[in-house]
PDB file of C-alpha atoms in Angstrom:
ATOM      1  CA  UNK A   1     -14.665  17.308   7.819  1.00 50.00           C
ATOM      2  CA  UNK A   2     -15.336  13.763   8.370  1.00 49.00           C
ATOM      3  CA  UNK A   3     -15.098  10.341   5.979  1.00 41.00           C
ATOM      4  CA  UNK A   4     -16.704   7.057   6.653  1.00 36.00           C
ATOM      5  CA  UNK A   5     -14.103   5.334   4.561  1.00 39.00           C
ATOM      6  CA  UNK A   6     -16.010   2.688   1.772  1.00 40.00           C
ATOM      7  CA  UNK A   7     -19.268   4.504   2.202  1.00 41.00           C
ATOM      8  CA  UNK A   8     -17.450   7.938   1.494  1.00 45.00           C
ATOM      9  CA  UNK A   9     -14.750   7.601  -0.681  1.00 83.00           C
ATOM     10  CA  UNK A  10     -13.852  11.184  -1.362  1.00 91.00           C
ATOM     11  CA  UNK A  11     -13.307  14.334   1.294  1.00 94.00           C
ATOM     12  CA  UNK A  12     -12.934  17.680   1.168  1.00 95.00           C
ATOM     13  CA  UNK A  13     -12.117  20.373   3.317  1.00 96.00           C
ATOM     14  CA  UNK A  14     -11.629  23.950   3.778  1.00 97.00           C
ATOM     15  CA  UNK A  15      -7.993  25.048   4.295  1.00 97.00           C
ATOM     16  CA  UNK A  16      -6.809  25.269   7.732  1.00 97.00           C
ATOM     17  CA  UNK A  17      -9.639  23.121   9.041  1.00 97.00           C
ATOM     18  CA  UNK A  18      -8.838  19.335  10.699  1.00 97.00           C
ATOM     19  CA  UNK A  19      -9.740  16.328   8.495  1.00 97.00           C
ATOM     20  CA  UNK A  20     -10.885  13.448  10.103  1.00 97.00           C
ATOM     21  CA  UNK A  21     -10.404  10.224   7.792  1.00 96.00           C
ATOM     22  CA  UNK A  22     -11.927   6.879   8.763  1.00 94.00           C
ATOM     23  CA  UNK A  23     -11.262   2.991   8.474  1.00 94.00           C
ATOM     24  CA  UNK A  24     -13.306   0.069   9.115  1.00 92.00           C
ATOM     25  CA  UNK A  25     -10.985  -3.224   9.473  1.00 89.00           C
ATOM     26  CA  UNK A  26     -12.463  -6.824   9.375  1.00 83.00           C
ATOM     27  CA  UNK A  27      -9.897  -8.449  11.227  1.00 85.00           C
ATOM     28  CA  UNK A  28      -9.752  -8.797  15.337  1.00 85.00           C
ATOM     29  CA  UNK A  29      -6.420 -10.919  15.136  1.00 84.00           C
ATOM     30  CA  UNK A  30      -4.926  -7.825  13.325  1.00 87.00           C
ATOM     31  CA  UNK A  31      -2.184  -5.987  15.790  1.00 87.00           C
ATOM     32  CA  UNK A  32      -0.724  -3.383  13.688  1.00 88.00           C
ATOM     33  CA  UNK A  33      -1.775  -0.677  11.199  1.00 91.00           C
ATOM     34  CA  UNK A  34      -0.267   2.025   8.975  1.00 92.00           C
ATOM     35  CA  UNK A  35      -2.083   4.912   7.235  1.00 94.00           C
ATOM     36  CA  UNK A  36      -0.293   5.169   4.080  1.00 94.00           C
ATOM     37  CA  UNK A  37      -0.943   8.987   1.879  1.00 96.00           C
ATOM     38  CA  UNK A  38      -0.573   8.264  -1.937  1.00 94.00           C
ATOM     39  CA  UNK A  39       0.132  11.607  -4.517  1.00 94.00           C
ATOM     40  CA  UNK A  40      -1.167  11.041  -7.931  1.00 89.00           C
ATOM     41  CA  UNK A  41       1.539   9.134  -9.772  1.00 87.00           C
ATOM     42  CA  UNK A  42       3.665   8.131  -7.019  1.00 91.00           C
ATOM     43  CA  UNK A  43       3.509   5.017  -4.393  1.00 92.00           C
ATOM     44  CA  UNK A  44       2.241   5.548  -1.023  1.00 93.00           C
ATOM     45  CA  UNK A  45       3.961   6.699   1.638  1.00 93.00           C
ATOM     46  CA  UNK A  46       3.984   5.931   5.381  1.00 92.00           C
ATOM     47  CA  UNK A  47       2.257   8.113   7.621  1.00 94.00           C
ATOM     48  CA  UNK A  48       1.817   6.526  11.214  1.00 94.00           C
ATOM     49  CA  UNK A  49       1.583   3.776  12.561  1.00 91.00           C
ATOM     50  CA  UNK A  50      -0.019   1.889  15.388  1.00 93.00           C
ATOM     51  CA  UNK A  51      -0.020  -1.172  17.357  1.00 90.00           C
ATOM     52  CA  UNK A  52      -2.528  -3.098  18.576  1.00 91.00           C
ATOM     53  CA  UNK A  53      -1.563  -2.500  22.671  1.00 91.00           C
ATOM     54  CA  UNK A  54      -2.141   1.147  22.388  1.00 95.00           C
ATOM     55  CA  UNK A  55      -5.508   3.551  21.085  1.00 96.00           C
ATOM     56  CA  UNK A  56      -3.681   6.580  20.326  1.00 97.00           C
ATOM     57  CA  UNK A  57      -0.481   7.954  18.615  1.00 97.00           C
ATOM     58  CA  UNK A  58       0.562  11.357  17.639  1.00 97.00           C
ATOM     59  CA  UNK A  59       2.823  12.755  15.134  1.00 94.00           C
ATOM     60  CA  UNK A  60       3.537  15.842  13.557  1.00 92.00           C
ATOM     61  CA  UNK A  61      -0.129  17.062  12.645  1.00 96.00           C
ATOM     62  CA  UNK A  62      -1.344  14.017  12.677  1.00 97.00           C
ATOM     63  CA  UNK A  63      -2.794  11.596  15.097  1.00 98.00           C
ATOM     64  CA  UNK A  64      -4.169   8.354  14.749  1.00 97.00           C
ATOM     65  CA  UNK A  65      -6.962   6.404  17.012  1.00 97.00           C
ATOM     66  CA  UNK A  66      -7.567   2.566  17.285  1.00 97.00           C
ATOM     67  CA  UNK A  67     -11.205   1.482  18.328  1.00 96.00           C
ATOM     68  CA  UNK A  68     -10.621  -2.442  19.052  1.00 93.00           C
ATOM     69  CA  UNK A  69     -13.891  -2.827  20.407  1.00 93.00           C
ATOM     70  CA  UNK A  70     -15.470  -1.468  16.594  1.00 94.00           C
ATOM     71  CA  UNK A  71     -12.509  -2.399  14.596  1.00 93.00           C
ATOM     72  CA  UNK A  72     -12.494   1.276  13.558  1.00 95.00           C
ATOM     73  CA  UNK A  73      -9.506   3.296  12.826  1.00 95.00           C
ATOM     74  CA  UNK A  74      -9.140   7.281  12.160  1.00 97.00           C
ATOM     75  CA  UNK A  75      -6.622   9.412  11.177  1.00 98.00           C
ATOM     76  CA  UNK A  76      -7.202  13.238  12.268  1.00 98.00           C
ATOM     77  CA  UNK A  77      -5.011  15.561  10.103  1.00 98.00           C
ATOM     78  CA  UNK A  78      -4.663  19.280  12.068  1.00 97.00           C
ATOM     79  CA  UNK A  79      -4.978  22.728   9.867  1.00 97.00           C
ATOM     80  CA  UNK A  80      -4.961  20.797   6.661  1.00 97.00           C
ATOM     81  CA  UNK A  81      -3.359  22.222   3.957  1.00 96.00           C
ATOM     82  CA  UNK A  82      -3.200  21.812   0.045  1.00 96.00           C
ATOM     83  CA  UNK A  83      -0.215  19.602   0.460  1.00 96.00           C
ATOM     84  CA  UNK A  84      -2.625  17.487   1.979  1.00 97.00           C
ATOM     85  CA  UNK A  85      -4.324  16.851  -0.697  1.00 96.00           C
ATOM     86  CA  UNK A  86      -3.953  12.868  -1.516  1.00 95.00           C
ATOM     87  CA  UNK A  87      -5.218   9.124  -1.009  1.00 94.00           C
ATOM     88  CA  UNK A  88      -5.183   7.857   2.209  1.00 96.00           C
ATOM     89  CA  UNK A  89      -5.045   4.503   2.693  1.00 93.00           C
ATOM     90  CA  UNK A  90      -5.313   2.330   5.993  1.00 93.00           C
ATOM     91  CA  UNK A  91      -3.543  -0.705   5.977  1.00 91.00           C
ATOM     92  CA  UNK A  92      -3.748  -3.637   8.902  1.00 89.00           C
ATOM     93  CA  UNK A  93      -1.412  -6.769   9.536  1.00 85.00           C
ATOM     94  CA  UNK A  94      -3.288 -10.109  10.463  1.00 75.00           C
ATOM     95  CA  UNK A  95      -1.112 -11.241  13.250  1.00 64.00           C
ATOM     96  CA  UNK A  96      -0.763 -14.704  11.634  1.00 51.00           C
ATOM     97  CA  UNK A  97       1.043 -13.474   8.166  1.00 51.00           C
ATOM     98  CA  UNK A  98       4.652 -12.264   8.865  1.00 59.00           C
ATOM     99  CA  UNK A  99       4.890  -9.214   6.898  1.00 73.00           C
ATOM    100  CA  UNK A 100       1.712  -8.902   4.624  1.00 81.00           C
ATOM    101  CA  UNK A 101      -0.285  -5.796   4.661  1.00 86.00           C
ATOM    102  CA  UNK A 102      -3.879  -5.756   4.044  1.00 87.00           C
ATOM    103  CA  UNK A 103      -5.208  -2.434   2.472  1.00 89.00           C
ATOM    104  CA  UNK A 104      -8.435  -0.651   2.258  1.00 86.00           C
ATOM    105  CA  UNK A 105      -9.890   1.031  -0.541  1.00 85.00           C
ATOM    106  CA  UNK A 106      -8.749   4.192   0.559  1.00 91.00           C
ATOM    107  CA  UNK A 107     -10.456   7.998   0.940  1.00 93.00           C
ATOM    108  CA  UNK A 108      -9.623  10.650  -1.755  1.00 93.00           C
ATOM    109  CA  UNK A 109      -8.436  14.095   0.766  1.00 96.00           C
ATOM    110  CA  UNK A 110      -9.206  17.167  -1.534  1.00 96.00           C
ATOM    111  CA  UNK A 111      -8.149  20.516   0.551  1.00 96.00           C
ATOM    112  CA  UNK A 112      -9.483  23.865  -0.476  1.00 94.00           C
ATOM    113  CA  UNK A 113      -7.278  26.970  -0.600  1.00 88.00           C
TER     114      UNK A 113
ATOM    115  CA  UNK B  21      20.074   3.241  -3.347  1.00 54.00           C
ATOM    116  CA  UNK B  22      18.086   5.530  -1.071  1.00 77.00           C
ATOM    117  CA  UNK B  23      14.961   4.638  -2.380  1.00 92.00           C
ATOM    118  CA  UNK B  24      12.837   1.577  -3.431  1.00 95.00           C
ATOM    119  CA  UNK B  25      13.271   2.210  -7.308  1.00 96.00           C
ATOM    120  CA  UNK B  26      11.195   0.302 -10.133  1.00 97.00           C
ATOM    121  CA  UNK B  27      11.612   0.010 -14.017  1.00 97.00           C
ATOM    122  CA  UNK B  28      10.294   1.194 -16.415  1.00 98.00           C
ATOM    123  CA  UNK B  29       8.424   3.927 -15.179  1.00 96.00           C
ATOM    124  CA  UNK B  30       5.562   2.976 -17.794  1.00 97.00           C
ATOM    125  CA  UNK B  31       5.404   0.127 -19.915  1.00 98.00           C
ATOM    126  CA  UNK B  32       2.434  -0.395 -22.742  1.00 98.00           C
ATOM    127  CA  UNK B  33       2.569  -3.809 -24.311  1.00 98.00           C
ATOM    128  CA  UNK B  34       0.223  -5.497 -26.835  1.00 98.00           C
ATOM    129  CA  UNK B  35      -2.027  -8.254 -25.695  1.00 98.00           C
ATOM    130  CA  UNK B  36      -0.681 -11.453 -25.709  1.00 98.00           C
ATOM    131  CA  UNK B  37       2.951 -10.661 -25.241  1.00 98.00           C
ATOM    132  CA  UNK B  38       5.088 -11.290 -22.344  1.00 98.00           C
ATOM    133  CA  UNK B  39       6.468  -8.220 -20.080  1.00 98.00           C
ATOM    134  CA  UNK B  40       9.363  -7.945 -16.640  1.00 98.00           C
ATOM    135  CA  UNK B  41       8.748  -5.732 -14.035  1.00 98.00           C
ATOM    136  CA  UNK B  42      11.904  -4.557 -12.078  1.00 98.00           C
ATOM    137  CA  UNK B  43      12.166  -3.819  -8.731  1.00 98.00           C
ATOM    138  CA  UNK B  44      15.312  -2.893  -6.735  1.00 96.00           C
ATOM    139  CA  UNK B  45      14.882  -2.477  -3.186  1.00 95.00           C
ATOM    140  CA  UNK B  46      16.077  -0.500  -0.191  1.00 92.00           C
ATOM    141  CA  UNK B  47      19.531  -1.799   0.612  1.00 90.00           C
ATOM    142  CA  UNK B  48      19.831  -4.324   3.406  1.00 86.00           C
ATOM    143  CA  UNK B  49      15.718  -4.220   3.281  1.00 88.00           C
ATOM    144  CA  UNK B  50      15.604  -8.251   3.702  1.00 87.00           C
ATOM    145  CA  UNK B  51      11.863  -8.431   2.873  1.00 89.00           C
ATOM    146  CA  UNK B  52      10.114  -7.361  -0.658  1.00 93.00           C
ATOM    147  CA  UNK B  53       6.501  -6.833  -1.793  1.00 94.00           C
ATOM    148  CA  UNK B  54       4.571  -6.811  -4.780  1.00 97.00           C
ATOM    149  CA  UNK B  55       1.150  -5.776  -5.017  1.00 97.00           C
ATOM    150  CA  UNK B  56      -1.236  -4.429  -7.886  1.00 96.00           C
ATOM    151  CA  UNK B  57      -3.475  -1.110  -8.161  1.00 93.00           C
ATOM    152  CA  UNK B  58      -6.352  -0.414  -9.943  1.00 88.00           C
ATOM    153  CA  UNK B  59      -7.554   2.557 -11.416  1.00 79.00           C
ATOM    154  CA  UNK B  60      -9.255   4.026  -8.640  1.00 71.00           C
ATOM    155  CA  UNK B  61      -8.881   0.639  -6.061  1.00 76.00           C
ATOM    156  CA  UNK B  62      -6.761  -0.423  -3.323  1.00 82.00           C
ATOM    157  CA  UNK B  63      -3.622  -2.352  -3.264  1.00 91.00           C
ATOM    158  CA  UNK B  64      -3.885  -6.117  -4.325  1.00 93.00           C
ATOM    159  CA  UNK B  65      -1.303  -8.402  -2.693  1.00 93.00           C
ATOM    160  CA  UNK B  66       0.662 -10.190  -5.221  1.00 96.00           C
ATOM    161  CA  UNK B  67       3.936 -11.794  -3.542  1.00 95.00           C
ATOM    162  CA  UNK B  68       6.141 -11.557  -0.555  1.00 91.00           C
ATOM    163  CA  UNK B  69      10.046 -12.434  -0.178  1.00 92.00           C
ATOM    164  CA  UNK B  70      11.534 -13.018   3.204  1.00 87.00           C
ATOM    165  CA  UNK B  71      14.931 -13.055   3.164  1.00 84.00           C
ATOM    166  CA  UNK B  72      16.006 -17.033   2.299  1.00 83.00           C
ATOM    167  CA  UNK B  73      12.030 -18.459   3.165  1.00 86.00           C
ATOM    168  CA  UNK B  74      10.030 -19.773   0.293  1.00 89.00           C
ATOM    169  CA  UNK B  75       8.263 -16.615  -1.032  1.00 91.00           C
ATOM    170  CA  UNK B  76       4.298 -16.014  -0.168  1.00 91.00           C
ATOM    171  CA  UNK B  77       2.966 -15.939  -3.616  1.00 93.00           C
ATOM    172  CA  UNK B  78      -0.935 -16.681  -2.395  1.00 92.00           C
ATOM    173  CA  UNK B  79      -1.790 -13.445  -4.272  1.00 94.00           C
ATOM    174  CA  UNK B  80      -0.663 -14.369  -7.592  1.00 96.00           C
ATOM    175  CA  UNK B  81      -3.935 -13.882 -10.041  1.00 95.00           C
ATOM    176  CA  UNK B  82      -3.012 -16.763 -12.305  1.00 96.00           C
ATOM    177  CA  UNK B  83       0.142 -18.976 -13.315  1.00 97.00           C
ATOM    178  CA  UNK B  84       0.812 -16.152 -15.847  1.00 98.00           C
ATOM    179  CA  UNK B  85       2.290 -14.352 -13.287  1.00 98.00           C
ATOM    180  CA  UNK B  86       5.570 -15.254 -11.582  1.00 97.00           C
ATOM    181  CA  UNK B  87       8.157 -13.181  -9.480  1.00 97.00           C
ATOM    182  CA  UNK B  88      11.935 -14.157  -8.794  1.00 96.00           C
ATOM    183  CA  UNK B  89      14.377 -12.280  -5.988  1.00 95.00           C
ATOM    184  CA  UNK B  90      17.804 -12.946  -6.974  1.00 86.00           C
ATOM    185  CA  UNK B  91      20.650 -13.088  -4.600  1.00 82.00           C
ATOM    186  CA  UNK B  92      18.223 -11.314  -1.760  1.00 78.00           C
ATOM    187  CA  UNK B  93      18.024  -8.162  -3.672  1.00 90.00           C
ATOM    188  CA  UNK B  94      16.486  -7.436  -7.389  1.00 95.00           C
ATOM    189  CA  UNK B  95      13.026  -8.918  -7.830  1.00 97.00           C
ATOM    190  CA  UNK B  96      11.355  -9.180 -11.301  1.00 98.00           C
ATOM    191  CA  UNK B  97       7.958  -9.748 -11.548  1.00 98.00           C
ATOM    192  CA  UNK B  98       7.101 -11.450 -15.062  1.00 98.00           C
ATOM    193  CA  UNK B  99       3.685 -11.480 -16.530  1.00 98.00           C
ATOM    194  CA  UNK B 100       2.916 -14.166 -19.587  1.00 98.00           C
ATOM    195  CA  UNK B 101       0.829 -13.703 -22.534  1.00 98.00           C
ATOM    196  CA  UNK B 102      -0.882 -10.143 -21.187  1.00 98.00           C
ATOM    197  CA  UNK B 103      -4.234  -9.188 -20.732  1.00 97.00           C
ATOM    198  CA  UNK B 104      -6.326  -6.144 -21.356  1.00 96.00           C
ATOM    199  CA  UNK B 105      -7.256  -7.064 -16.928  1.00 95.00           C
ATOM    200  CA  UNK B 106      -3.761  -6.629 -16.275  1.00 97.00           C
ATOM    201  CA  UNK B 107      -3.082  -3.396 -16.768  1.00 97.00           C
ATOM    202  CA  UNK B 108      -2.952  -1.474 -13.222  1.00 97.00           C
ATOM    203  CA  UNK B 109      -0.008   0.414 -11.398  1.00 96.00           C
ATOM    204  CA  UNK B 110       2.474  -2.797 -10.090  1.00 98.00           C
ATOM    205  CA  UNK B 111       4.102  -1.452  -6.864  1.00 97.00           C
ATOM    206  CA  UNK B 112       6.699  -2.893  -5.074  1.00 97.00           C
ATOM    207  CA  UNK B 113       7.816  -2.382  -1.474  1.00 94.00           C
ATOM    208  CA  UNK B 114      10.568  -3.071   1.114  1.00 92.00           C
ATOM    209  CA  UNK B 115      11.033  -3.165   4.916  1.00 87.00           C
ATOM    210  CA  UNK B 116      13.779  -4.552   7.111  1.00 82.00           C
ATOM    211  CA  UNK B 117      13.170  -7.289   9.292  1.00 69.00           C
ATOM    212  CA  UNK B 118      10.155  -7.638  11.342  1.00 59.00           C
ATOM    213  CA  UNK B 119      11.158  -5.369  14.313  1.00 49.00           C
ATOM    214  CA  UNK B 120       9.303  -3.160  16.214  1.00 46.00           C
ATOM    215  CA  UNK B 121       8.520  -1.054  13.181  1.00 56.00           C
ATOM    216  CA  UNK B 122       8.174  -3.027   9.593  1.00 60.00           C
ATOM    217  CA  UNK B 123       5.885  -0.647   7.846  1.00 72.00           C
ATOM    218  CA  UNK B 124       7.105  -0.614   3.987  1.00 85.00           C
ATOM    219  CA  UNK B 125       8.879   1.881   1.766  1.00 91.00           C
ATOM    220  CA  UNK B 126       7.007   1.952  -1.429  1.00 94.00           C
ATOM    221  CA  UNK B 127       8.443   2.366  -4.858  1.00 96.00           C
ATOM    222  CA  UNK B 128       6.398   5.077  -7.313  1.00 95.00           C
ATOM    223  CA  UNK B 129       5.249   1.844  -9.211  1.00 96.00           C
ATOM    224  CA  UNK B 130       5.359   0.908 -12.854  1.00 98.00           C
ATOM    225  CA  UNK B 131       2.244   1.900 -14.849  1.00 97.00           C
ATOM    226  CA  UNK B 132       1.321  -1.427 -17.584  1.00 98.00           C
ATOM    227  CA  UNK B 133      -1.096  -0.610 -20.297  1.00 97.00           C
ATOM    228  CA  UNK B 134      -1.785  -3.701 -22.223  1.00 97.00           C
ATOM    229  CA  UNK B 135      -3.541  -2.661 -25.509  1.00 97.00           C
TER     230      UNK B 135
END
Protein backbone atom coordinates (compact mmCIF):
# COMPACT_ATOMS: atom_id res chain seq x y z
CA UNK A 1 0.00 0.00 0.00
CA UNK A 2 0.86 3.48 -0.71
CA UNK A 3 0.71 7.03 1.49
CA UNK A 4 0.84 10.48 0.13
CA UNK A 5 2.18 11.75 3.41
CA UNK A 6 -0.07 15.18 4.65
CA UNK A 7 -2.88 14.25 2.34
CA UNK A 8 -2.91 10.60 3.85
CA UNK A 9 -1.96 10.53 7.20
CA UNK A 10 -2.73 6.97 8.15
CA UNK A 11 -1.76 3.44 6.19
CA UNK A 12 -2.54 0.17 6.39
CA UNK A 13 -1.51 -2.93 5.03
CA UNK A 14 -1.94 -6.54 4.81
CA UNK A 15 0.82 -8.62 6.47
CA UNK A 16 3.60 -9.65 4.36
CA UNK A 17 2.81 -7.05 1.73
CA UNK A 18 5.50 -3.89 0.99
CA UNK A 19 4.46 -0.46 2.36
CA UNK A 20 5.35 2.35 0.49
CA UNK A 21 5.38 5.63 2.76
CA UNK A 22 5.76 9.08 1.21
CA UNK A 23 7.27 12.66 1.97
CA UNK A 24 6.94 15.89 0.37
CA UNK A 25 9.91 18.36 1.55
CA UNK A 26 9.80 22.20 0.90
CA UNK A 27 13.31 22.80 0.95
CA UNK A 28 15.85 22.49 -2.29
CA UNK A 29 18.93 23.66 -0.11
CA UNK A 30 18.13 20.59 2.12
CA UNK A 31 21.08 17.75 1.65
CA UNK A 32 20.23 15.19 4.11
CA UNK A 33 17.20 13.25 5.42
CA UNK A 34 16.30 10.60 8.01
CA UNK A 35 13.05 8.59 8.26
CA UNK A 36 12.57 8.33 11.85
CA UNK A 37 9.68 5.19 13.12
CA UNK A 38 8.02 6.34 16.46
CA UNK A 39 6.10 3.35 18.85
CA UNK A 40 3.34 4.73 20.88
CA UNK A 41 4.95 6.10 24.02
CA UNK A 42 8.44 6.10 23.06
CA UNK A 43 10.74 8.72 20.95
CA UNK A 44 11.51 8.05 17.46
CA UNK A 45 14.00 6.11 16.26
CA UNK A 46 16.36 6.29 13.26
CA UNK A 47 15.65 4.33 10.36
CA UNK A 48 17.82 5.44 7.25
CA UNK A 49 19.22 7.92 6.12
CA UNK A 50 20.15 9.73 2.96
CA UNK A 51 22.18 12.36 1.47
CA UNK A 52 21.52 14.68 -0.91
CA UNK A 53 24.40 13.25 -3.70
CA UNK A 54 22.70 9.97 -3.94
CA UNK A 55 18.66 8.75 -4.93
CA UNK A 56 18.73 5.50 -3.36
CA UNK A 57 19.81 3.59 -0.15
CA UNK A 58 19.04 0.22 1.12
CA UNK A 59 18.94 -1.34 4.43
CA UNK A 60 17.67 -4.24 6.01
CA UNK A 61 13.97 -4.31 4.57
CA UNK A 62 13.97 -1.09 3.94
CA UNK A 63 14.95 1.25 1.22
CA UNK A 64 14.67 4.75 0.82
CA UNK A 65 14.38 7.02 -2.57
CA UNK A 66 15.22 10.79 -3.01
CA UNK A 67 13.34 12.63 -5.94
CA UNK A 68 15.38 16.11 -6.04
CA UNK A 69 13.74 17.14 -9.04
CA UNK A 70 9.97 16.82 -6.91
CA UNK A 71 11.39 17.23 -3.53
CA UNK A 72 9.72 13.87 -2.81
CA UNK A 73 10.99 11.26 -0.55
CA UNK A 74 9.70 7.47 0.06
CA UNK A 75 10.45 4.91 2.25
CA UNK A 76 9.47 1.26 0.89
CA UNK A 77 9.23 -1.22 3.84
CA UNK A 78 9.50 -5.14 2.31
CA UNK A 79 6.98 -8.02 3.79
CA UNK A 80 5.76 -5.71 6.47
CA UNK A 81 5.03 -7.10 9.55
CA UNK A 82 3.07 -6.17 12.83
CA UNK A 83 6.26 -4.92 14.32
CA UNK A 84 5.90 -2.49 11.75
CA UNK A 85 3.27 -1.04 12.96
CA UNK A 86 4.28 2.78 13.98
CA UNK A 87 4.72 6.61 12.97
CA UNK A 88 6.95 7.33 10.42
CA UNK A 89 8.33 10.42 10.23
CA UNK A 90 10.64 12.08 7.48
CA UNK A 91 12.90 14.51 8.63
CA UNK A 92 15.28 16.93 6.25
CA UNK A 93 18.37 19.21 7.21
CA UNK A 94 18.45 22.75 5.48
CA UNK A 95 22.04 22.85 4.53
CA UNK A 96 22.43 26.30 6.17
CA UNK A 97 21.49 25.16 9.99
CA UNK A 98 24.29 22.95 11.49
CA UNK A 99 22.45 20.27 13.11
CA UNK A 100 18.63 21.14 13.09
CA UNK A 101 16.18 18.70 11.78
CA UNK A 102 13.06 19.70 10.19
CA UNK A 103 10.16 17.11 10.57
CA UNK A 104 7.02 16.30 8.80
CA UNK A 105 3.82 15.49 10.16
CA UNK A 106 4.37 12.01 9.82
CA UNK A 107 2.13 8.78 8.37
CA UNK A 108 0.45 6.42 10.95
CA UNK A 109 1.76 2.46 9.47
CA UNK A 110 -1.05 0.07 10.78
CA UNK A 111 -0.06 -3.71 9.58
CA UNK A 112 -2.67 -6.40 9.52
CA UNK A 113 -1.98 -9.92 10.79
CA UNK B 1 24.59 5.89 29.83
CA UNK B 2 23.67 3.90 26.74
CA UNK B 3 20.79 5.77 26.01
CA UNK B 4 19.48 9.40 25.74
CA UNK B 5 17.44 9.25 29.11
CA UNK B 6 14.82 12.03 30.26
CA UNK B 7 13.03 12.77 33.67
CA UNK B 8 10.30 12.34 34.80
CA UNK B 9 8.75 10.05 32.61
CA UNK B 10 5.35 12.09 33.10
CA UNK B 11 4.89 15.16 34.83
CA UNK B 12 1.16 16.86 35.41
CA UNK B 13 1.40 20.31 36.89
CA UNK B 14 -1.32 22.91 37.63
CA UNK B 15 -1.58 25.96 35.49
CA UNK B 16 0.40 28.66 36.41
CA UNK B 17 3.22 26.88 38.12
CA UNK B 18 6.69 26.49 37.03
CA UNK B 19 8.11 22.86 35.89
CA UNK B 20 12.20 21.33 34.78
CA UNK B 21 12.53 19.00 32.22
CA UNK B 22 15.72 16.76 32.43
CA UNK B 23 17.59 15.50 29.84
CA UNK B 24 20.86 13.49 30.02
CA UNK B 25 22.41 12.69 26.88
CA UNK B 26 24.43 10.05 25.07
CA UNK B 27 27.93 10.26 26.48
CA UNK B 28 30.49 12.18 24.48
CA UNK B 29 27.23 13.18 22.18
CA UNK B 30 28.59 16.99 21.92
CA UNK B 31 25.30 18.27 20.41
CA UNK B 32 21.64 18.23 22.22
CA UNK B 33 18.06 18.85 21.02
CA UNK B 34 14.88 19.77 22.32
CA UNK B 35 11.81 19.72 20.48
CA UNK B 36 7.95 19.49 21.36
CA UNK B 37 5.08 16.96 20.16
CA UNK B 38 1.65 17.31 19.90
CA UNK B 39 -0.99 15.01 20.29
CA UNK B 40 -1.17 13.65 16.99
CA UNK B 41 1.59 16.40 15.24
CA UNK B 42 5.08 16.46 14.29
CA UNK B 43 8.11 17.46 16.15
CA UNK B 44 8.43 21.27 16.99
CA UNK B 45 12.03 22.53 17.25
CA UNK B 46 12.64 24.09 20.52
CA UNK B 47 16.59 24.51 21.12
CA UNK B 48 19.90 23.26 19.97
CA UNK B 49 23.38 23.02 21.98
CA UNK B 50 26.61 22.68 20.12
CA UNK B 51 29.21 21.83 22.14
CA UNK B 52 30.73 25.47 23.61
CA UNK B 53 28.60 27.75 20.64
CA UNK B 54 25.83 29.95 21.85
CA UNK B 55 22.78 27.60 21.78
CA UNK B 56 20.04 27.94 18.75
CA UNK B 57 17.04 28.73 20.77
CA UNK B 58 14.96 30.29 17.53
CA UNK B 59 12.27 27.70 18.43
CA UNK B 60 11.53 28.77 21.82
CA UNK B 61 7.49 29.53 21.88
CA UNK B 62 7.78 32.37 24.36
CA UNK B 63 10.30 33.79 27.10
CA UNK B 64 8.53 31.30 29.44
CA UNK B 65 10.58 28.81 28.16
CA UNK B 66 14.33 28.56 28.72
CA UNK B 67 16.89 25.59 28.45
CA UNK B 68 20.47 25.43 30.13
CA UNK B 69 23.37 22.58 29.21
CA UNK B 70 25.65 22.46 32.03
CA UNK B 71 29.22 21.49 31.77
CA UNK B 72 28.43 20.03 27.99
CA UNK B 73 26.25 17.35 29.31
CA UNK B 74 22.75 17.61 31.40
CA UNK B 75 20.29 20.00 29.80
CA UNK B 76 17.12 21.20 31.65
CA UNK B 77 14.54 22.68 29.89
CA UNK B 78 12.40 25.04 32.30
CA UNK B 79 8.96 26.18 31.50
CA UNK B 80 7.44 29.40 33.63
CA UNK B 81 4.03 29.94 34.79
CA UNK B 82 2.41 26.80 32.57
CA UNK B 83 -0.19 26.70 30.21
CA UNK B 84 -3.06 24.44 29.39
CA UNK B 85 -1.00 24.92 25.29
CA UNK B 86 1.92 23.49 26.78
CA UNK B 87 1.20 20.30 27.46
CA UNK B 88 2.73 17.91 24.59
CA UNK B 89 5.46 15.06 24.75
CA UNK B 90 9.07 17.28 25.26
CA UNK B 91 11.74 15.09 23.54
CA UNK B 92 15.18 15.52 23.65
CA UNK B 93 17.92 14.21 21.36
CA UNK B 94 21.70 13.76 20.89
CA UNK B 95 24.24 13.17 18.08
CA UNK B 96 28.01 13.45 17.95
CA UNK B 97 29.59 15.90 15.93
CA UNK B 98 28.54 16.72 12.52
CA UNK B 99 30.31 13.86 10.61
CA UNK B 100 29.30 11.96 7.90
CA UNK B 101 26.35 10.61 9.83
CA UNK B 102 24.65 13.11 12.61
CA UNK B 103 21.18 11.70 12.61
CA UNK B 104 19.93 11.91 16.45
CA UNK B 105 19.29 9.39 19.20
CA UNK B 106 16.02 10.29 20.70
CA UNK B 107 15.06 10.02 24.30
CA UNK B 108 11.29 8.33 25.01
CA UNK B 109 10.30 11.99 25.99
CA UNK B 110 8.61 13.39 29.05
CA UNK B 111 4.79 13.56 28.81
CA UNK B 112 3.53 17.38 30.62
CA UNK B 113 -0.11 17.63 31.38
CA UNK B 114 -0.80 21.05 32.65
CA UNK B 115 -4.32 21.00 34.26
Amino acid sequence: GESVGLHLPTLSVQEGDNSIINCAYSNSASDYFIWYKQESGKGPQFIIDIRSNMDKRQGQRVTVLLNKTVKHLSLQIAATQPGDSAVYFCAENKGSTLGRLYFGRGTQLTVWP
Amino acid sequence: GAGVSQSPSNKVTEKGKDVELRCDPISGHTALYWYRQSLGQGLEFLIYFQGNSAPDKSGLPSDRFSAERTGGSVSTLTIQRTQQEDSAVYLCASSPDRGERYGYTFGSGTRLTVV
